[in-house]
CSV table of C-alpha atoms and ligand atoms in Angstrom, one decimal:
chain,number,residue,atom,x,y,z
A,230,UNK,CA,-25.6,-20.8,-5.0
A,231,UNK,CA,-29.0,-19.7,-6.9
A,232,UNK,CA,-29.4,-16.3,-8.4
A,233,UNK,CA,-25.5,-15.7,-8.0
A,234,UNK,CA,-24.8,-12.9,-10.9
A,235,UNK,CA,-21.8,-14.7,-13.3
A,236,UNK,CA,-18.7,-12.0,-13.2
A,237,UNK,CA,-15.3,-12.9,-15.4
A,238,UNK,CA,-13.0,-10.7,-13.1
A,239,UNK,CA,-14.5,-9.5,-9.7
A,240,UNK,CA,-13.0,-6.4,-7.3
A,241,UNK,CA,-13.6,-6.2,-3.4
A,242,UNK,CA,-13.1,-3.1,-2.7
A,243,UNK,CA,-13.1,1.1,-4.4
A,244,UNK,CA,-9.8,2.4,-3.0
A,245,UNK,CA,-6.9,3.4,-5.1
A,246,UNK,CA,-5.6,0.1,-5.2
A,247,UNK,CA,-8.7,-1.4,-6.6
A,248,UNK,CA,-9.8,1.0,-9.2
A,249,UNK,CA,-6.1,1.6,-10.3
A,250,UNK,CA,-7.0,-2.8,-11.2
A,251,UNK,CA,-10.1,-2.2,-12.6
A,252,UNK,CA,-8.8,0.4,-14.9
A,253,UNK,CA,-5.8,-2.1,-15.9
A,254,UNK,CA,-8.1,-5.4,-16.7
A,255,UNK,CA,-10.2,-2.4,-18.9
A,256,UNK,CA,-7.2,-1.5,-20.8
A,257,UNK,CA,-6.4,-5.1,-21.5
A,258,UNK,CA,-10.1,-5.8,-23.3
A,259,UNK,CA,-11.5,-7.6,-19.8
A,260,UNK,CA,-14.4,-6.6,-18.2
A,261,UNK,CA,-14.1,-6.3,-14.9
A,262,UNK,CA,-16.8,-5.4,-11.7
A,263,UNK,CA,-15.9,-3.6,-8.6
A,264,UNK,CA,-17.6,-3.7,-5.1
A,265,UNK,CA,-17.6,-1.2,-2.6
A,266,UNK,CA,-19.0,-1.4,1.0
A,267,UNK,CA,-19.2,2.7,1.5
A,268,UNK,CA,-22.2,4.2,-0.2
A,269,UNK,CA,-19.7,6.4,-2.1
A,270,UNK,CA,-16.0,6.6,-3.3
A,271,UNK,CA,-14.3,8.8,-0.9
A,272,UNK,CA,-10.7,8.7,0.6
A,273,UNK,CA,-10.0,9.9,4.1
A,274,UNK,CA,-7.1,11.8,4.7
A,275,UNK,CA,-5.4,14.3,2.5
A,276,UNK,CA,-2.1,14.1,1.3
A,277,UNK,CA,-0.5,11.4,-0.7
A,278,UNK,CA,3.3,10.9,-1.6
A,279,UNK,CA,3.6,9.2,-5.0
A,280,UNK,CA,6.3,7.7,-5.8
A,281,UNK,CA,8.6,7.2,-9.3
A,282,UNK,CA,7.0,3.2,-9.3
A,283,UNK,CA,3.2,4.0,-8.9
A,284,UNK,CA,3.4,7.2,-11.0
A,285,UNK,CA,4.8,5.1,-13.9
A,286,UNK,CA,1.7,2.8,-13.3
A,287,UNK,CA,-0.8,5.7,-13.2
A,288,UNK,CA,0.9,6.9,-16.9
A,289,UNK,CA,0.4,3.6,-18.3
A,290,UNK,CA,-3.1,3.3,-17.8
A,291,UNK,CA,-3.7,6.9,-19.0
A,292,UNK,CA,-3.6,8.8,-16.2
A,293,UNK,CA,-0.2,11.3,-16.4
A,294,UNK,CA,-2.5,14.4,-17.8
A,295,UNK,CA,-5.1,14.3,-15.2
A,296,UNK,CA,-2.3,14.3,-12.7
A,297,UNK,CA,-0.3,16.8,-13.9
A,298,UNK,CA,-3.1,19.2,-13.4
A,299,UNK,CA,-3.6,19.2,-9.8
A,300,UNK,CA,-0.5,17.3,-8.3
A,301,UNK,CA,2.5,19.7,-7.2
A,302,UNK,CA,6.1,18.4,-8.6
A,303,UNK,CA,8.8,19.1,-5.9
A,304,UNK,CA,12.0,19.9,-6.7
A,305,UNK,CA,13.7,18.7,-3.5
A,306,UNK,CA,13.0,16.5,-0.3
A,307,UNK,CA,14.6,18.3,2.6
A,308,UNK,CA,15.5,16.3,6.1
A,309,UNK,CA,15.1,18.2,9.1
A,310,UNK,CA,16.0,17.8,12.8
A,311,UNK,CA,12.7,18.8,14.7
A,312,UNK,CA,14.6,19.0,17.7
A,313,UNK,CA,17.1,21.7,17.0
A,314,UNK,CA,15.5,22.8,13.8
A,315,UNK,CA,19.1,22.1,12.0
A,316,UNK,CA,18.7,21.1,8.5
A,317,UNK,CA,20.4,18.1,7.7
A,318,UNK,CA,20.3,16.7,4.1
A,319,UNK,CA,18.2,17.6,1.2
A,320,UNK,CA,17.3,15.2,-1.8
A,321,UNK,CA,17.3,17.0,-5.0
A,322,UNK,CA,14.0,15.4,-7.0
A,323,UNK,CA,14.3,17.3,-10.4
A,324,UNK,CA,15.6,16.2,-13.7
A,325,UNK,CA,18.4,13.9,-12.7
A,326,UNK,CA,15.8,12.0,-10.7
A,327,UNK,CA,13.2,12.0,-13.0
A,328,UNK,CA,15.8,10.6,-15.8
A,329,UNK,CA,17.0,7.7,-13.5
A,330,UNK,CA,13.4,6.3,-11.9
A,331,UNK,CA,11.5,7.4,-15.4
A,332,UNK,CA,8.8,9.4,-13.5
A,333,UNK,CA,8.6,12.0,-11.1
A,334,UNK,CA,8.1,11.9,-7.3
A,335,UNK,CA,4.7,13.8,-7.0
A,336,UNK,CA,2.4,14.9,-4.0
A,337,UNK,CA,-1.2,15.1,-4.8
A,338,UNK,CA,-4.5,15.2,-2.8
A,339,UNK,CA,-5.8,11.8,-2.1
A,340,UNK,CA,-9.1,12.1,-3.2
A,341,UNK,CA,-7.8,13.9,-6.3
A,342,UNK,CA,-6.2,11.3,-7.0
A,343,UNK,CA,-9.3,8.8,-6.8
A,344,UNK,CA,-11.6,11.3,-8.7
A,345,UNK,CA,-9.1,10.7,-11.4
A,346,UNK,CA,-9.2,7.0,-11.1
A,347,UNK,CA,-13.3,7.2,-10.5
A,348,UNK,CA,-14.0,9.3,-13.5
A,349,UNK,CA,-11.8,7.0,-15.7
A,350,UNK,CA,-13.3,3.9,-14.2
A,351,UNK,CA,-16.8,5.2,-15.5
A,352,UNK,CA,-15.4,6.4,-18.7
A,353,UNK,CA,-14.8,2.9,-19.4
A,354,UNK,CA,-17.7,0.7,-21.0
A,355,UNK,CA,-15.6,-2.2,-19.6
A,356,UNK,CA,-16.0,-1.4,-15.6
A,357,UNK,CA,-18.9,-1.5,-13.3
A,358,UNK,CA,-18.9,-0.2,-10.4
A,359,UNK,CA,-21.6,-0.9,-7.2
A,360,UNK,CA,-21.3,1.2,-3.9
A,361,UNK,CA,-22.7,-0.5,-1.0
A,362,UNK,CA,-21.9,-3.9,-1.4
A,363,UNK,CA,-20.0,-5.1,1.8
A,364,UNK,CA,-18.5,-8.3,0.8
A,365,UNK,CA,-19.3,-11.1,4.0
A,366,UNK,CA,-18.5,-14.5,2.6
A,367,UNK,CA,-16.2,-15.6,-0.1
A,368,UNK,CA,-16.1,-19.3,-0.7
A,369,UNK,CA,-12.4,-21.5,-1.5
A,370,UNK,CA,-12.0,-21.4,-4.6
A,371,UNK,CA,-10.4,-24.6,-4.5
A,372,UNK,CA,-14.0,-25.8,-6.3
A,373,UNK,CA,-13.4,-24.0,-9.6
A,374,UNK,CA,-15.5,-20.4,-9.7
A,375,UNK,CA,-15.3,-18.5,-6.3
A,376,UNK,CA,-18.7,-17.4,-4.6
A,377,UNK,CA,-19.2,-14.0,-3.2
A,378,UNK,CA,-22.0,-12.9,-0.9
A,379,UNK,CA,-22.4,-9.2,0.7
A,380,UNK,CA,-24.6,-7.9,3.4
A,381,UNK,CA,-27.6,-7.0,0.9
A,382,UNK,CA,-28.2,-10.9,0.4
A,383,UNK,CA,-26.8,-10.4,-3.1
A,384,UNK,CA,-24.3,-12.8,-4.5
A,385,UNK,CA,-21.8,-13.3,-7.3
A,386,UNK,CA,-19.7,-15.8,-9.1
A,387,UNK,CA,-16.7,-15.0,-11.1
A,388,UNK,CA,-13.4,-17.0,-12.3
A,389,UNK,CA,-11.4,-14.4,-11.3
A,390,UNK,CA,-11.4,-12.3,-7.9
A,391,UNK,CA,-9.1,-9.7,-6.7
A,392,UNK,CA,-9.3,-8.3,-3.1
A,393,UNK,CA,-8.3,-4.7,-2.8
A,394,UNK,CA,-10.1,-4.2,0.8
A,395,UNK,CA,-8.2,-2.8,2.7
A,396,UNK,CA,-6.3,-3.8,5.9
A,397,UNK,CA,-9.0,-6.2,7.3
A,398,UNK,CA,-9.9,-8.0,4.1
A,399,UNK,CA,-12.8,-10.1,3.6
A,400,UNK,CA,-10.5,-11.9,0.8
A,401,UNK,CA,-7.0,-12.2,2.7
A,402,UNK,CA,-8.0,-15.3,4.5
A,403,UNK,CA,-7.8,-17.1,1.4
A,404,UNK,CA,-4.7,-16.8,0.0
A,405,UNK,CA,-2.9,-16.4,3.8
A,406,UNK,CA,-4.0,-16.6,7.3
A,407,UNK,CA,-2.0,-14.3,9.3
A,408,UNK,CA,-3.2,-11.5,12.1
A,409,UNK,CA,-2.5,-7.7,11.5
A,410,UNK,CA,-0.2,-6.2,13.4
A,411,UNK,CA,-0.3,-3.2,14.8
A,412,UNK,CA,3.3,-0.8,14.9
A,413,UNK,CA,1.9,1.0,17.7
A,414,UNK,CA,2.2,4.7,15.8
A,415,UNK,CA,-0.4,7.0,15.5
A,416,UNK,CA,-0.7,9.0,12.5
A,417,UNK,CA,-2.1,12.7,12.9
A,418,UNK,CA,-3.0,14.7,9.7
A,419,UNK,CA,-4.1,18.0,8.5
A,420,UNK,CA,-4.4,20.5,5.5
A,421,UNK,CA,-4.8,24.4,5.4
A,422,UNK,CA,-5.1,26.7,2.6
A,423,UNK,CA,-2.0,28.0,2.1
A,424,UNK,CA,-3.0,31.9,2.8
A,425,UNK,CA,-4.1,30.7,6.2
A,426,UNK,CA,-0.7,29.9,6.9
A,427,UNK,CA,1.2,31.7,9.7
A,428,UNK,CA,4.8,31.5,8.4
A,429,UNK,CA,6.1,31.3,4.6
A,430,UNK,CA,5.4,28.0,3.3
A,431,UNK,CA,8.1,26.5,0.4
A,432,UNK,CA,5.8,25.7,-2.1
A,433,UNK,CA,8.6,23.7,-3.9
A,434,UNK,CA,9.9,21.2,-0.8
A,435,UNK,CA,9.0,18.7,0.9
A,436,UNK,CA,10.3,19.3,4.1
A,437,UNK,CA,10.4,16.2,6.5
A,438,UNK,CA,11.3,17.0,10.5
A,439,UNK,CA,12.9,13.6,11.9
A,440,UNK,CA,13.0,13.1,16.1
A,441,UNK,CA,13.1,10.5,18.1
A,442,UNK,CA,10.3,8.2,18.2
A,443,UNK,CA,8.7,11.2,16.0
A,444,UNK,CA,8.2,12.9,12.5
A,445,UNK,CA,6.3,15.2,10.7
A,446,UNK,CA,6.3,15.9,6.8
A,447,UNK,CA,4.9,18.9,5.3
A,448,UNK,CA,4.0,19.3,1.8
A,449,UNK,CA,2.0,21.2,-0.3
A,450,UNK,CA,-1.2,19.5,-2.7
A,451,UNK,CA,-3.4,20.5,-4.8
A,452,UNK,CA,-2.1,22.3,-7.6
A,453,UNK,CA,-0.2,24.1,-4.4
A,454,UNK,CA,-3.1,25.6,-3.2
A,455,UNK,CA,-3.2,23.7,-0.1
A,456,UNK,CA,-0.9,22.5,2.8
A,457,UNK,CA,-1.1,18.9,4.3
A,458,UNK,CA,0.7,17.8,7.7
A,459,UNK,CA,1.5,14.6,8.3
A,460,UNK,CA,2.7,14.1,12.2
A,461,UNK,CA,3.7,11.2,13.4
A,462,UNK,CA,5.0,8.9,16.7
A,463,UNK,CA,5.8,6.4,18.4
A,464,UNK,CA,3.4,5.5,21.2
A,465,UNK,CA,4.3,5.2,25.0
A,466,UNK,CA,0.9,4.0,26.3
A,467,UNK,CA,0.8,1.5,23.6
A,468,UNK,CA,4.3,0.1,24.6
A,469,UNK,CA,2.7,-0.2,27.8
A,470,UNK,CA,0.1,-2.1,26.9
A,471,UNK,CA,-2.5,1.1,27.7
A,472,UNK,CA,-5.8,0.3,25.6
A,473,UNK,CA,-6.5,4.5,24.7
A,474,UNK,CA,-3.2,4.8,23.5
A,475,UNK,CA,-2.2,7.2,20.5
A,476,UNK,CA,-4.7,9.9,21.6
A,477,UNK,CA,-3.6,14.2,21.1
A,478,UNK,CA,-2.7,14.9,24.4
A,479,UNK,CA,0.1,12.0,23.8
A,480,UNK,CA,0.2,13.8,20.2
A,481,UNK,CA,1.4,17.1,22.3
A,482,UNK,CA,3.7,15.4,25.2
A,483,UNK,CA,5.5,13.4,22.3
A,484,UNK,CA,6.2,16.5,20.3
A,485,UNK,CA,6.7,18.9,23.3
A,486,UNK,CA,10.7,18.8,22.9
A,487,UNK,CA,10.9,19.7,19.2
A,488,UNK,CA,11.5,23.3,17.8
A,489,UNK,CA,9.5,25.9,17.4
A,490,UNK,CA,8.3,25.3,14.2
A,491,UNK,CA,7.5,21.8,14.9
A,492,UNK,CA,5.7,22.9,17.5
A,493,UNK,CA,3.2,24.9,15.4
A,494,UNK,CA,3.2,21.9,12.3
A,495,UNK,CA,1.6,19.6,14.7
A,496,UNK,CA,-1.1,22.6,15.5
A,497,UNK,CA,-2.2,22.7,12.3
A,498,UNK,CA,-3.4,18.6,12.2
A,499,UNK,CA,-6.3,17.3,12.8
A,500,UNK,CA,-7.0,15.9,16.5
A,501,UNK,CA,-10.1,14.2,16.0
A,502,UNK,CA,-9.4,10.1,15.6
A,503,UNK,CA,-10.8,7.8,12.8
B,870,FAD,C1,-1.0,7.9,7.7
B,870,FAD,C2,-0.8,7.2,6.4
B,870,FAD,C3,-0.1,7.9,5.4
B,870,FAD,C4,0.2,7.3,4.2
B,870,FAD,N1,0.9,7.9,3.2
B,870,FAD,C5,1.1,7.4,2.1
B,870,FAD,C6,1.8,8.1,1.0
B,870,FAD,O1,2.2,9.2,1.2
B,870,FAD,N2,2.1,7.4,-0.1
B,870,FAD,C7,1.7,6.1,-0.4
B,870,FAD,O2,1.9,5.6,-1.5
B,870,FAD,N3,1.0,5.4,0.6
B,870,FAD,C8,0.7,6.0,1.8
B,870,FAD,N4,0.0,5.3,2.7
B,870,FAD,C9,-0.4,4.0,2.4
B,870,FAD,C10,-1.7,4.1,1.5
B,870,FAD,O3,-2.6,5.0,2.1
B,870,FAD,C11,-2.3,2.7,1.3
B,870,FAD,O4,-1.4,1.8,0.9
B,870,FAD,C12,-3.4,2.8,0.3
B,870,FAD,O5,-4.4,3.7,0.6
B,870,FAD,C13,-4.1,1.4,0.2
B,870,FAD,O6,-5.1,1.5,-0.8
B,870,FAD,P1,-6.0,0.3,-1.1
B,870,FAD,O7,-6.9,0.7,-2.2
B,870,FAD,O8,-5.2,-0.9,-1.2
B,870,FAD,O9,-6.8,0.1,0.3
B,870,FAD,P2,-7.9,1.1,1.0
B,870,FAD,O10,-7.6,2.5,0.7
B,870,FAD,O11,-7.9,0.6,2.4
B,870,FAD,O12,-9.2,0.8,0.3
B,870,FAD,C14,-9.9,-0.4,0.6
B,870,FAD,C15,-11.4,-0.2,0.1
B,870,FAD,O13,-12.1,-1.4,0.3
B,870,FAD,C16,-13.3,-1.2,0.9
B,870,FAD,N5,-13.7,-2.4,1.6
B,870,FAD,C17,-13.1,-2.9,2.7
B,870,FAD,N6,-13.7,-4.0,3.1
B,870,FAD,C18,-14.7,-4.3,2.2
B,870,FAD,C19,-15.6,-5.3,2.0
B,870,FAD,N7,-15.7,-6.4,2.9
B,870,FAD,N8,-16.4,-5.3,1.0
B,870,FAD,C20,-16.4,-4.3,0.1
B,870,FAD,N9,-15.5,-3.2,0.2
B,870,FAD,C21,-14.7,-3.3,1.2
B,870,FAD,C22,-13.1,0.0,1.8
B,870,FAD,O14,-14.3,0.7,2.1
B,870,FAD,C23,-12.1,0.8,0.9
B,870,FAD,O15,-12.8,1.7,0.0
B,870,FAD,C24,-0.2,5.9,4.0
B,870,FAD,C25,-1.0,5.3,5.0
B,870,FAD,C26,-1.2,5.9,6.2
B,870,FAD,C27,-2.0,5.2,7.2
């Protein structure tokens, strides 16, 4: 390969997952450059559980204080029944929790999170970062150093490569050839400030309404400024073999049967499909 540009330790792709690497090779004294396809760094979606295990990680690469600003610490998870609104078990998440996993369980905004991981990433003299580099082609690297080319016609070469790109990798087929498979559930989400909400909203809960083939979790983000919706089900017209499966009038016949305030949860999300 002629004008490849020589990399120790190469990143496909400027998720979570891969900056969270990037930062980690930095802290260890190794230089490190990470390739994005999008022309920015942006997350889709809103809300993000994080659990005991990746807040730990986050600490140990710097991160805690940045978090604690703007992620909300909930003191319980509650388990509803969306069909007869009963409550059913709660999960307290406070101190005793925090003591046995060694971190908290936090909810945050998923592009907070990645500003967080951005900013540190070009804090660091150690990480580069490219946006709109789709990766096309990477060579076995059964021949020693492992050959990248992206859609621009540029190229790199690097002794080490990490692929953090997402569910249809460019780097996957490497190390294992298997097929995605898909679980036939569509995923719905949406977030409102929370003075645009109709009912009182615990600010201190997650509250997560279980149904058959169904569930929606409600949480608040964002230093609790905000209110994400998460609903989700299983699909009929995919079990069927339908090719438009998953779509929101399926959203609403799936959910038609749960309580009332199910009901008006799964008006708050988002119906248009990404
Ligand atoms: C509905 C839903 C809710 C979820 N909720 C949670 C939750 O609450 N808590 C939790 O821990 N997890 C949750 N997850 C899972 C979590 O979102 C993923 O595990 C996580 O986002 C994966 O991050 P990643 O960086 O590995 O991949 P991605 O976020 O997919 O990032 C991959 C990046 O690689 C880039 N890329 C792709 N191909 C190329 C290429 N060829 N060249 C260059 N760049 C490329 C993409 O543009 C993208 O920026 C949820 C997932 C879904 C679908």
């Amino acid at each position: 390969m002629t004008n490849a540009t020589r990399v120790p330790l190469l990143i496909v792709g400027g998720g979570i997952g891969g900056m969270a690497a990037a930062l980690a090779a930095a802290r260890a004294g190794q230089q490190v450059r990470l390739l994005e396809r999008a022309p920015a760094f942006t997350e889709i979606g809103a809300g993000l559980q994080v659990g005991p295990n990746a807040i730990r990680v986050l600490a140990g690469l710097g991160l805690y204080p940045q978090i604690e600003k703007v992620a909300v610490f909930p003191e319980r998870g509650v388990f509803m029944d969306a069909v007869t609104g009963r409550h059913l078990t709660a999960l307290d998440l406070g101190s005793g929790f925090r003591e046995r996993y060694g971190a908290p369980y936090v909810v945050m905004h998923r592009s907070d999170l990645l500003d967080i991981l951005l900013q540190a990433c070009r804090d660091s003299d150690l990480v580069t970062l490219e946006n709109g580099k789709e990766v096309t082609e990477v060579s076995d690297p059964a021949s020693g150093a492992v050959h990248v080319n992206c859609a621009d016609g540029s190229a790199y070469e690097t002794e080490f490569l990490i692929g953090a790109d997402g569910l249809n990798s460019a780097v996957r087929p490497l190390v294992v050839q298997d097929e995605l498979v898909c679980s036939g559930y569509a995923a719905y989400r949406g977030t409102i400030p929370v003075g645009d909400a109709a009912e009182h909203i615990d600010g201190s809960s997650v509250v997560l309404w279980i149904g058959p083939g169904l569930h929606m979790i409600q949480y608040p983000i964002r230093r609790g400024e905000l209110r994400n919706t998460v609903a989700v089900f299983r699909s009929d017209a995919f079990a069927r073999g339908e090719d438009d499966w998953g779509g929101p009038d399926e959203l609403d016949a799936r959910f038609a049967g749960t309580c009332n305030q199910v009901r008006r949860g799964v008006q708050l999300v988002d119906r248009s499909r990404h």
